[in-house]
Tab-separated table of C-alpha atoms in Angstrom:
chain	number	residue	atom	x	y	z
Z	27	MET	CA	78.687	90.941	102.517
Z	28	SER	CA	80.238	87.730	103.502
Z	29	HIS	CA	83.088	88.996	105.645
Z	30	GLY	CA	81.486	91.622	107.794
Z	31	ASP	CA	81.861	95.300	107.121
Z	32	HIS	CA	85.119	96.990	106.291
Z	33	SER	CA	84.121	100.186	107.994
Z	34	ARG	CA	85.410	98.780	111.263
Z	35	ASP	CA	88.758	97.475	112.363
Z	36	PRO	CA	89.393	93.780	112.972
Z	37	CYS	CA	88.544	92.471	116.347
Z	38	PRO	CA	91.202	93.228	118.933
Z	39	TYR	CA	91.676	96.773	117.653
Z	40	VAL	CA	88.030	97.625	117.396
Z	41	ILE	CA	87.910	97.635	121.198
Z	42	LEU	CA	90.093	100.754	121.330
Z	43	ASN	CA	87.934	102.372	118.691
Z	44	ASP	CA	84.723	101.600	120.550
Z	45	PHE	CA	86.192	102.718	123.851
Z	46	GLY	CA	87.198	106.057	122.397
Z	47	GLY	CA	84.005	106.451	120.420
Z	48	ALA	CA	81.793	105.811	123.413
Z	49	PHE	CA	83.888	108.028	125.655
Z	50	SER	CA	83.885	110.881	123.153
Z	51	MET	CA	80.184	110.529	122.609
Z	52	GLY	CA	79.514	110.595	126.328
Z	53	ALA	CA	81.916	113.432	127.075
Z	54	ILE	CA	80.838	115.697	124.208
Z	55	GLY	CA	77.146	114.910	124.644
Z	56	GLY	CA	77.513	115.314	128.394
Z	57	GLY	CA	79.276	118.636	127.823
Z	58	ILE	CA	76.339	119.934	125.815
Z	59	TRP	CA	73.737	118.493	128.175
Z	60	HIS	CA	75.316	119.672	131.419
Z	61	GLY	CA	76.287	122.980	129.859
Z	62	ILE	CA	72.646	123.764	129.211
Z	63	LYS	CA	71.531	122.289	132.500
Z	64	GLY	CA	74.157	124.169	134.480
Z	65	ALA	CA	73.274	127.422	132.785
Z	66	ARG	CA	69.577	126.954	133.479
Z	67	ASN	CA	70.163	126.091	137.113
Z	68	SER	CA	72.381	129.089	137.797
Z	69	PRO	CA	71.185	132.533	138.830
Z	70	ARG	CA	71.283	135.314	136.283
Z	71	GLY	CA	74.767	136.719	135.846
Z	72	GLU	CA	76.378	133.480	136.926
Z	73	ARG	CA	75.133	131.425	134.034
Z	74	PHE	CA	78.412	130.991	132.182
Z	75	VAL	CA	80.358	130.133	135.319
Z	76	GLY	CA	77.672	127.708	136.442
Z	77	SER	CA	77.576	126.082	133.050
Z	78	MET	CA	81.350	125.687	132.995
Z	79	SER	CA	81.546	124.180	136.442
Z	80	ALA	CA	78.723	121.787	135.658
Z	81	ILE	CA	80.519	120.684	132.484
Z	82	LYS	CA	83.801	120.245	134.314
Z	83	ALA	CA	82.211	118.268	137.094
Z	84	ARG	CA	79.898	116.010	135.159
Z	85	ALA	CA	80.818	115.663	131.483
Z	86	PRO	CA	83.971	113.564	132.040
Z	87	VAL	CA	82.102	111.303	134.430
Z	88	LEU	CA	79.347	110.729	131.902
Z	89	GLY	CA	81.982	110.117	129.254
Z	90	GLY	CA	83.679	107.630	131.537
Z	91	ASN	CA	80.431	105.775	132.164
Z	92	PHE	CA	79.696	105.618	128.460
Z	93	GLY	CA	83.260	104.644	127.669
Z	94	VAL	CA	83.446	101.848	130.186
Z	95	TRP	CA	80.128	100.478	129.014
Z	96	GLY	CA	81.054	100.637	125.341
Z	97	GLY	CA	84.553	99.302	125.818
Z	98	LEU	CA	83.431	96.445	128.007
Z	99	PHE	CA	80.681	95.617	125.552
Z	100	SER	CA	83.117	95.611	122.657
Z	101	THR	CA	85.555	93.442	124.570
Z	102	PHE	CA	82.867	90.918	125.399
Z	103	ASP	CA	81.608	91.089	121.835
Z	104	CYS	CA	85.033	90.187	120.496
Z	105	ALA	CA	85.421	87.414	123.040
Z	106	VAL	CA	82.006	85.973	122.220
Z	107	LYS	CA	82.694	86.202	118.485
Z	108	GLY	CA	86.001	84.426	118.958
Z	109	TYR	CA	84.412	81.716	121.053
Z	110	ARG	CA	81.328	81.090	118.915
Z	111	GLN	CA	82.980	81.685	115.535
Z	112	LYS	CA	79.893	83.270	114.052
Z	113	GLU	CA	78.313	86.678	113.737
Z	114	ASP	CA	74.659	87.009	114.551
Z	115	PRO	CA	72.416	89.019	116.874
Z	116	TRP	CA	73.086	86.600	119.716
Z	117	ASN	CA	76.618	87.959	120.022
Z	118	ALA	CA	75.334	91.369	121.000
Z	119	ILE	CA	72.746	89.936	123.355
Z	120	ILE	CA	75.264	87.719	125.124
Z	121	SER	CA	77.815	90.494	125.429
Z	122	GLY	CA	75.144	92.912	126.645
Z	123	PHE	CA	74.228	90.388	129.325
Z	124	LEU	CA	77.851	90.000	130.369
Z	125	THR	CA	78.470	93.758	130.360
Z	126	GLY	CA	75.470	94.514	132.501
Z	127	GLY	CA	76.426	91.741	134.853
Z	128	SER	CA	80.023	92.765	135.307
Z	129	LEU	CA	79.208	96.435	135.777
Z	130	ALA	CA	76.837	95.635	138.633
Z	131	LEU	CA	79.109	93.004	140.141
Z	132	ARG	CA	79.939	94.987	143.259
Z	133	ALA	CA	76.306	95.268	144.246
Z	134	GLY	CA	76.034	91.525	144.787
Z	135	PRO	CA	75.125	88.557	142.614
Z	136	ARG	CA	71.387	89.182	142.724
Z	137	SER	CA	71.641	92.731	141.536
Z	138	ALA	CA	74.278	91.752	138.975
Z	139	PHE	CA	71.983	89.144	137.503
Z	140	GLY	CA	69.091	91.586	137.314
Z	141	SER	CA	71.235	94.169	135.594
Z	142	ALA	CA	72.623	91.555	133.223
Z	143	VAL	CA	69.149	90.436	132.193
Z	144	GLY	CA	68.079	94.039	131.724
Z	145	CYS	CA	71.065	94.801	129.523
Z	146	GLY	CA	70.598	91.607	127.547
Z	147	ILE	CA	66.947	92.450	126.886
Z	148	LEU	CA	67.867	95.997	125.866
Z	149	LEU	CA	70.454	94.740	123.407
Z	150	GLY	CA	67.996	92.134	122.181
Z	151	VAL	CA	65.500	94.891	121.422
Z	152	PHE	CA	68.206	96.875	119.616
Z	153	GLU	CA	69.214	93.905	117.539
Z	154	GLY	CA	65.614	93.041	116.768
Z	155	VAL	CA	64.946	96.567	115.575
Z	156	GLY	CA	68.130	96.435	113.513
Z	157	VAL	CA	67.084	93.194	111.845
Z	158	LEU	CA	63.618	94.567	111.130
Z	159	MET	CA	65.055	97.769	109.648
Z	160	ASN	CA	67.371	95.692	107.510
Z	161	ARG	CA	64.467	93.670	106.183
Z	162	MET	CA	62.361	96.736	105.568
Z	163	PHE	CA	64.966	98.764	103.739
Z	164	ALA	CA	66.710	95.932	101.914
Z	165	GLN	CA	66.676	96.497	98.167
Z	166	PRO	CA	65.448	93.517	96.175
Z	167	ILE	CA	68.351	91.989	94.308
Z	168	PRO	CA	68.106	93.241	90.722
Z	169	GLN	CA	67.627	90.533	88.136
Z	170	MET	CA	70.821	89.964	86.271
Z	171	GLN	CA	70.505	90.494	82.545
Z	172	LEU	CA	70.833	87.258	80.622
Z	173	PRO	CA	73.039	87.106	77.531
Z	174	GLU	CA	70.088	86.445	75.150
Z	175	GLN	CA	68.378	89.578	76.353
Z	176	ALA	CA	71.515	91.536	75.828
Z	177	ALA	CA	71.751	90.178	72.298
Z	178	ALA	CA	68.019	90.684	71.634
Z	179	PRO	CA	68.295	93.862	69.502
Z	180	SER	CA	70.060	91.864	66.768
Z	181	ALA	CA	67.296	89.238	66.619
Z	182	PRO	CA	64.564	91.362	64.905
Z	183	ALA	CA	67.049	92.346	62.222
Z	184	VAL	CA	67.652	88.666	61.431
Z	185	SER	CA	63.947	87.839	61.279
Z	186	ALA	CA	63.251	90.822	59.039
Z	187	ALA	CA	65.977	89.743	56.653
D	16	MET	CA	86.691	64.501	57.667
D	17	SER	CA	84.258	67.316	57.230
D	18	PHE	CA	84.699	70.980	57.714
D	19	LEU	CA	83.656	70.567	61.345
D	20	SER	CA	86.633	68.497	62.234
D	21	GLY	CA	88.770	70.928	60.344
D	22	LEU	CA	87.386	73.672	62.459
D	23	PHE	CA	88.161	71.848	65.644
D	24	GLY	CA	91.575	70.729	64.589
D	25	GLY	CA	90.308	67.200	63.877
D	26	SER	CA	92.395	65.471	66.498
D	27	PRO	CA	90.413	63.569	69.138
D	28	SER	CA	92.911	64.661	71.757
D	29	GLU	CA	91.730	68.217	71.682
D	30	PRO	CA	94.001	70.162	74.040
D	31	GLN	CA	91.941	70.614	77.163
D	32	GLU	CA	92.908	73.921	78.625
D	33	PRO	CA	93.638	73.620	82.315
D	34	SER	CA	92.838	77.246	82.884
D	35	ALA	CA	89.214	77.767	83.774
D	36	SER	CA	89.217	81.255	82.320
D	37	ALA	CA	90.200	80.085	78.869
D	38	GLU	CA	87.472	77.470	79.113
D	39	LEU	CA	84.945	80.080	80.057
D	40	PHE	CA	85.910	82.570	77.377
D	41	GLY	CA	86.585	80.052	74.618
D	42	SER	CA	83.516	77.910	74.942
D	43	THR	CA	80.921	80.649	74.959
D	44	THR	CA	81.507	81.806	71.407
D	45	PHE	CA	82.118	78.481	69.738
D	46	ARG	CA	79.622	76.066	71.156
D	47	SER	CA	76.450	77.823	70.105
D	48	ASN	CA	77.323	77.337	66.448
D	49	VAL	CA	78.381	73.747	66.731
D	50	THR	CA	75.738	71.985	68.796
D	51	PRO	CA	72.706	72.211	66.463
D	52	SER	CA	74.667	70.391	63.738
D	53	SER	CA	72.810	67.102	64.419
D	54	SER	CA	70.329	68.054	61.663
D	55	ASP	CA	73.163	68.438	59.177
D	56	PRO	CA	73.154	66.305	56.058
D	57	SER	CA	76.626	65.077	56.939
D	58	SER	CA	75.372	63.204	59.988
D	59	SER	CA	78.032	60.564	59.736
D	60	SER	CA	80.797	63.004	60.388
D	61	THR	CA	79.022	64.407	63.420
D	62	ALA	CA	78.518	60.951	64.830
D	63	GLN	CA	82.181	60.361	64.368
D	64	HIS	CA	82.941	63.659	65.955
D	65	SER	CA	80.727	63.090	69.004
D	66	SER	CA	83.089	60.396	70.164
D	67	ALA	CA	85.667	63.091	70.699
D	68	PRO	CA	85.837	64.319	74.295
D	69	THR	CA	83.628	67.379	74.022
D	70	THR	CA	82.435	67.550	77.578
D	71	PRO	CA	80.044	70.467	77.972
D	72	ALA	CA	82.230	73.236	79.235
D	73	PRO	CA	80.551	75.849	81.444
D	74	THR	CA	79.194	78.598	79.314
D	75	ALA	CA	78.136	82.072	80.240
D	76	LEU	CA	74.563	80.803	80.371
D	77	ASP	CA	75.501	78.259	82.989
D	78	THR	CA	77.230	80.924	84.997
D	79	PHE	CA	74.214	83.191	85.038
D	80	GLY	CA	71.676	80.416	85.434
D	81	THR	CA	73.038	78.737	88.523
D	82	ALA	CA	73.515	80.116	91.992
D	83	PHE	CA	75.973	82.939	92.422
D	84	ASP	CA	79.483	81.669	92.888
D	85	PRO	CA	82.225	84.315	92.876
D	86	ALA	CA	84.945	81.752	92.283
D	87	ARG	CA	83.260	80.738	89.061
D	88	LEU	CA	82.437	84.238	87.989
D	89	HIS	CA	85.986	85.453	88.060
D	90	PRO	CA	88.345	82.488	88.065
D	91	LEU	CA	91.238	84.441	86.651
D	92	ALA	CA	91.996	86.453	89.754
D	93	GLY	CA	91.714	83.482	92.101
D	94	LEU	CA	89.460	85.455	94.378
D	95	GLY	CA	87.809	82.515	96.063
D	96	ASP	CA	85.150	83.855	98.366
D	97	LYS	CA	87.142	86.917	99.294
D	98	ILE	CA	85.314	88.960	96.733
D	99	ASP	CA	84.524	91.836	99.024
D	100	PHE	CA	88.072	93.071	98.719
D	101	LEU	CA	86.723	94.551	95.528
D	102	GLN	CA	84.723	96.952	97.645
D	103	LEU	CA	87.609	98.388	99.618
D	104	ASP	CA	87.290	101.661	97.790
D	105	GLU	CA	84.060	102.373	99.613
D	106	GLU	CA	85.926	103.289	102.755
D	107	LYS	CA	88.936	105.200	101.604
D	108	LEU	CA	91.792	105.268	104.022
D	109	ASN	CA	93.194	108.509	105.272
D	110	ASP	CA	95.825	109.549	102.737
D	111	ILE	CA	96.986	112.768	104.327
D	112	GLN	CA	100.737	113.093	104.116
D	113	GLY	CA	102.666	111.746	107.067
D	114	ALA	CA	99.612	110.582	108.946
D	115	ALA	CA	100.373	106.876	108.604
D	116	SER	CA	100.073	105.213	111.953
D	117	VAL	CA	100.034	101.770	113.479
D	118	LEU	CA	96.371	101.306	112.674
D	119	PRO	CA	94.920	102.354	109.328
D	120	SER	CA	92.707	105.345	109.771
D	121	ARG	CA	89.639	106.339	107.816
D	122	GLY	CA	89.655	109.998	108.698
D	123	TRP	CA	89.339	112.195	111.712
D	124	THR	CA	86.578	110.223	113.431
D	125	ASP	CA	88.741	107.134	113.440
D	126	ASP	CA	91.682	109.125	114.762
D	127	LEU	CA	89.516	110.617	117.467
D	128	CYS	CA	88.053	107.293	118.515
D	129	VAL	CA	91.271	105.300	118.519
D	130	GLY	CA	93.356	108.069	120.067
D	131	THR	CA	90.867	108.767	122.803
D	132	GLY	CA	90.281	105.103	123.441
D	133	THR	CA	93.969	104.357	123.790
D	134	THR	CA	94.564	107.305	126.078
D	135	TYR	CA	91.505	106.603	128.174
D	136	LEU	CA	92.410	102.963	128.568
D	137	SER	CA	95.986	103.734	129.533
D	138	GLY	CA	94.716	106.347	131.987
D	139	LEU	CA	92.420	103.749	133.445
D	140	VAL	CA	95.270	101.284	133.835
D	141	LEU	CA	97.610	103.897	135.305
D	142	GLY	CA	95.004	105.202	137.718
D	143	GLY	CA	93.975	101.679	138.569
D	144	THR	CA	97.531	100.835	139.520
D	145	TRP	CA	97.729	103.977	141.600
D	146	GLY	CA	94.452	103.109	143.310
D	147	LEU	CA	95.564	99.529	143.846
D	148	LYS	CA	98.707	100.709	145.569
D	149	GLU	CA	96.761	103.197	147.631
D	150	GLY	CA	94.093	100.718	148.612
D	151	ALA	CA	96.578	97.999	149.424
D	152	THR	CA	98.628	100.178	151.744
D	153	ARG	CA	95.878	102.151	153.434
D	154	PRO	CA	95.879	101.554	157.194
D	155	LEU	CA	92.710	99.743	158.200
D	156	GLY	CA	93.288	99.343	161.898
D	157	ASN	CA	94.971	96.257	163.278
D	158	ASN	CA	94.155	92.878	161.795
D	159	PRO	CA	91.731	93.874	159.006
D	160	SER	CA	89.739	91.145	157.307
D	161	PHE	CA	90.235	90.193	153.684
D	162	LYS	CA	86.866	91.623	152.779
D	163	LEU	CA	87.753	95.029	154.157
D	164	ARG	CA	91.048	95.040	152.332
D	165	LEU	CA	89.398	94.016	149.055
D	166	ASN	CA	86.852	96.762	149.447
D	167	SER	CA	89.598	99.278	150.086
D	168	ILE	CA	91.477	98.172	146.984
D	169	LEU	CA	88.391	98.256	144.799
D	170	ASN	CA	87.464	101.688	146.103
D	171	GLY	CA	90.940	102.943	145.349
D	172	CYS	CA	90.918	101.481	141.856
D	173	THR	CA	87.531	102.842	140.890
D	174	ARG	CA	88.314	106.240	142.396
D	175	ARG	CA	91.770	106.850	140.967
D	176	GLY	CA	91.211	104.901	137.802
D	177	SER	CA	88.143	106.751	136.699
D	178	PHE	CA	89.652	110.102	137.688
D	179	MET	CA	92.802	109.528	135.686
D	180	GLY	CA	91.000	107.939	132.767
D	181	ASN	CA	88.442	110.710	132.528
D	182	SER	CA	91.028	113.470	132.733
D	183	LEU	CA	93.322	111.934	130.149
D	184	GLY	CA	90.374	111.047	127.944
D	185	VAL	CA	89.075	114.609	127.865
D	186	LEU	CA	92.575	115.849	127.159
D	187	ALA	CA	92.830	113.349	124.328
D	188	ILE	CA	89.524	114.517	122.841
D	189	PHE	CA	90.808	118.090	122.772
D	190	TYR	CA	94.124	117.010	121.360
D	191	ASN	CA	92.694	114.818	118.626
D	192	LEU	CA	90.129	117.375	117.527
D	193	ALA	CA	92.802	120.069	117.320
D	194	ASN	CA	95.246	117.766	115.592
D	195	SER	CA	92.750	116.692	112.937
D	196	SER	CA	91.752	120.300	112.352
D	197	PHE	CA	95.382	121.360	111.890
D	198	ASP	CA	95.973	118.416	109.585
D	199	ALA	CA	92.997	119.381	107.480
D	200	ILE	CA	94.019	123.040	107.355
D	201	ARG	CA	97.671	122.490	106.551
D	202	GLY	CA	97.196	119.411	104.407
D	203	LYS	CA	99.975	117.457	106.072
D	204	HIS	CA	100.870	115.983	109.403
D	205	ASP	CA	104.142	116.621	111.217
D	206	ALA	CA	105.639	117.254	114.635
D	207	ALA	CA	104.860	120.974	114.594
D	208	ASN	CA	101.230	120.126	114.086
D	209	ALA	CA	101.204	117.732	116.988
D	210	MET	CA	102.947	120.226	119.257
D	211	ALA	CA	100.557	123.021	118.342
D	212	ALA	CA	97.587	120.772	118.963
D	213	ALA	CA	99.077	119.712	122.281
D	214	ALA	CA	99.619	123.322	123.338
D	215	LEU	CA	96.054	124.205	122.438
D	216	SER	CA	94.566	121.229	124.231
D	217	GLY	CA	96.659	121.791	127.351
D	218	ALA	CA	95.637	125.432	127.429
D	219	ILE	CA	91.940	124.583	127.027
D	220	TYR	CA	92.153	121.867	129.656
D	221	LYS	CA	93.585	124.227	132.248
D	222	SER	CA	91.788	127.344	131.018
D	223	THR	CA	89.408	127.608	133.962
D	224	ALA	CA	92.221	127.683	136.514
D	225	GLY	CA	93.661	130.943	135.234
D	226	VAL	CA	96.185	132.174	132.727
D	227	ARG	CA	99.270	130.870	134.466
D	228	PRO	CA	98.115	127.248	134.872
D	229	ALA	CA	96.866	127.310	131.307
D	230	LEU	CA	100.288	128.337	130.068
D	231	VAL	CA	101.939	125.718	132.243
D	232	GLY	CA	99.564	123.075	130.928
D	233	ALA	CA	100.225	124.136	127.352
D	234	GLY	CA	103.968	123.982	127.921
D	235	LEU	CA	103.801	120.545	129.524
D	236	MET	CA	101.643	119.148	126.753
D	237	THR	CA	103.851	120.645	124.068
D	238	ALA	CA	106.904	119.077	125.627
D	239	ALA	CA	105.124	115.736	125.855
D	240	ALA	CA	103.985	115.885	122.240
D	241	GLY	CA	107.430	116.956	121.070
D	242	SER	CA	109.155	114.119	122.856
D	243	TRP	CA	106.570	111.683	121.557
D	244	SER	CA	107.163	112.875	117.998
D	245	ALA	CA	110.907	112.581	118.493
D	246	PHE	CA	110.428	109.099	119.874
D	247	LYS	CA	108.347	108.137	116.836
D	248	ASN	CA	111.038	109.492	114.530
D	249	PHE	CA	113.678	107.599	116.463
D	250	VAL	CA	111.850	104.271	116.226
């Protein structure tokens, strides 16, 4: 498609969508994960209570971490797209770099740079895998039927006559 | 004048259609019969005719033979290169009654994501402001350095902001899930739906604190949802 996919909103609004999507993913996934973990770590008879308290304590935090990461990434992605005026894998890599860097900013420039490079490489791997999958599963473009071929059934009748 | 010129109207100033679609549709059927007429016995008339402006109009063959160009394929609609508007039906928008919102929604996942994202972000901003105020006014002994003050502010922001954002975000997840379920069950969206979903989500959110807080939470959320619905009606 020439104009991106229509399954997502245009750029400024997609940030809200990504924020919420990442937060929901983190919170619901964290609820399941910490529910099981809390139940396993509790003594018998206290399993439900332990599971609930683990969910309450940790699932929103995990959701928040996911949400901030996803929202920041989406924001940077939109900014990079707007600045570069093109859509390619480099957008994701650059915004991954910026996200990792800004999330680790309080730990000092050295640590921020390390985190940024790590995030950029991670996103680069993701994008590379995505491109490879695209190539692997892309259907070959079907040959368009030419008008003569469509009219071919009438030709034998003419030659026979 | 032969029959050929009679067929074409005979006049050298053959009316050139400005519309590309007429050119495309008209030329495909006629030209294939006319062009091999060079081997006709009446060659003089064809020579006379060839002086007429019969520039080779694009035929269907040309269209299929060359590179794909949507503007040429369908000139009537004036699509240009915006041809993927034809594929809008792939992602059908949410057409439940009364669910029209500021952003077009493609179903409950979109509602969940956008609703939660908006609430989480506003919680983050609200809590961040709270933390900023707290950090900026916290006593740090006499004559604190700028670095200490900045650290205090950042600590306040990250503490209050994430707390408020997380709480509101979880509440919004509950609310949106309940709301979408009610919409799907009842087949329409209205204020009663929103208030019921709000009551349910408030009750779930405060369910671990006991019955009384759960009821209070449900009541508060219902009131909030009701006033929000009234506000939306008013606007």
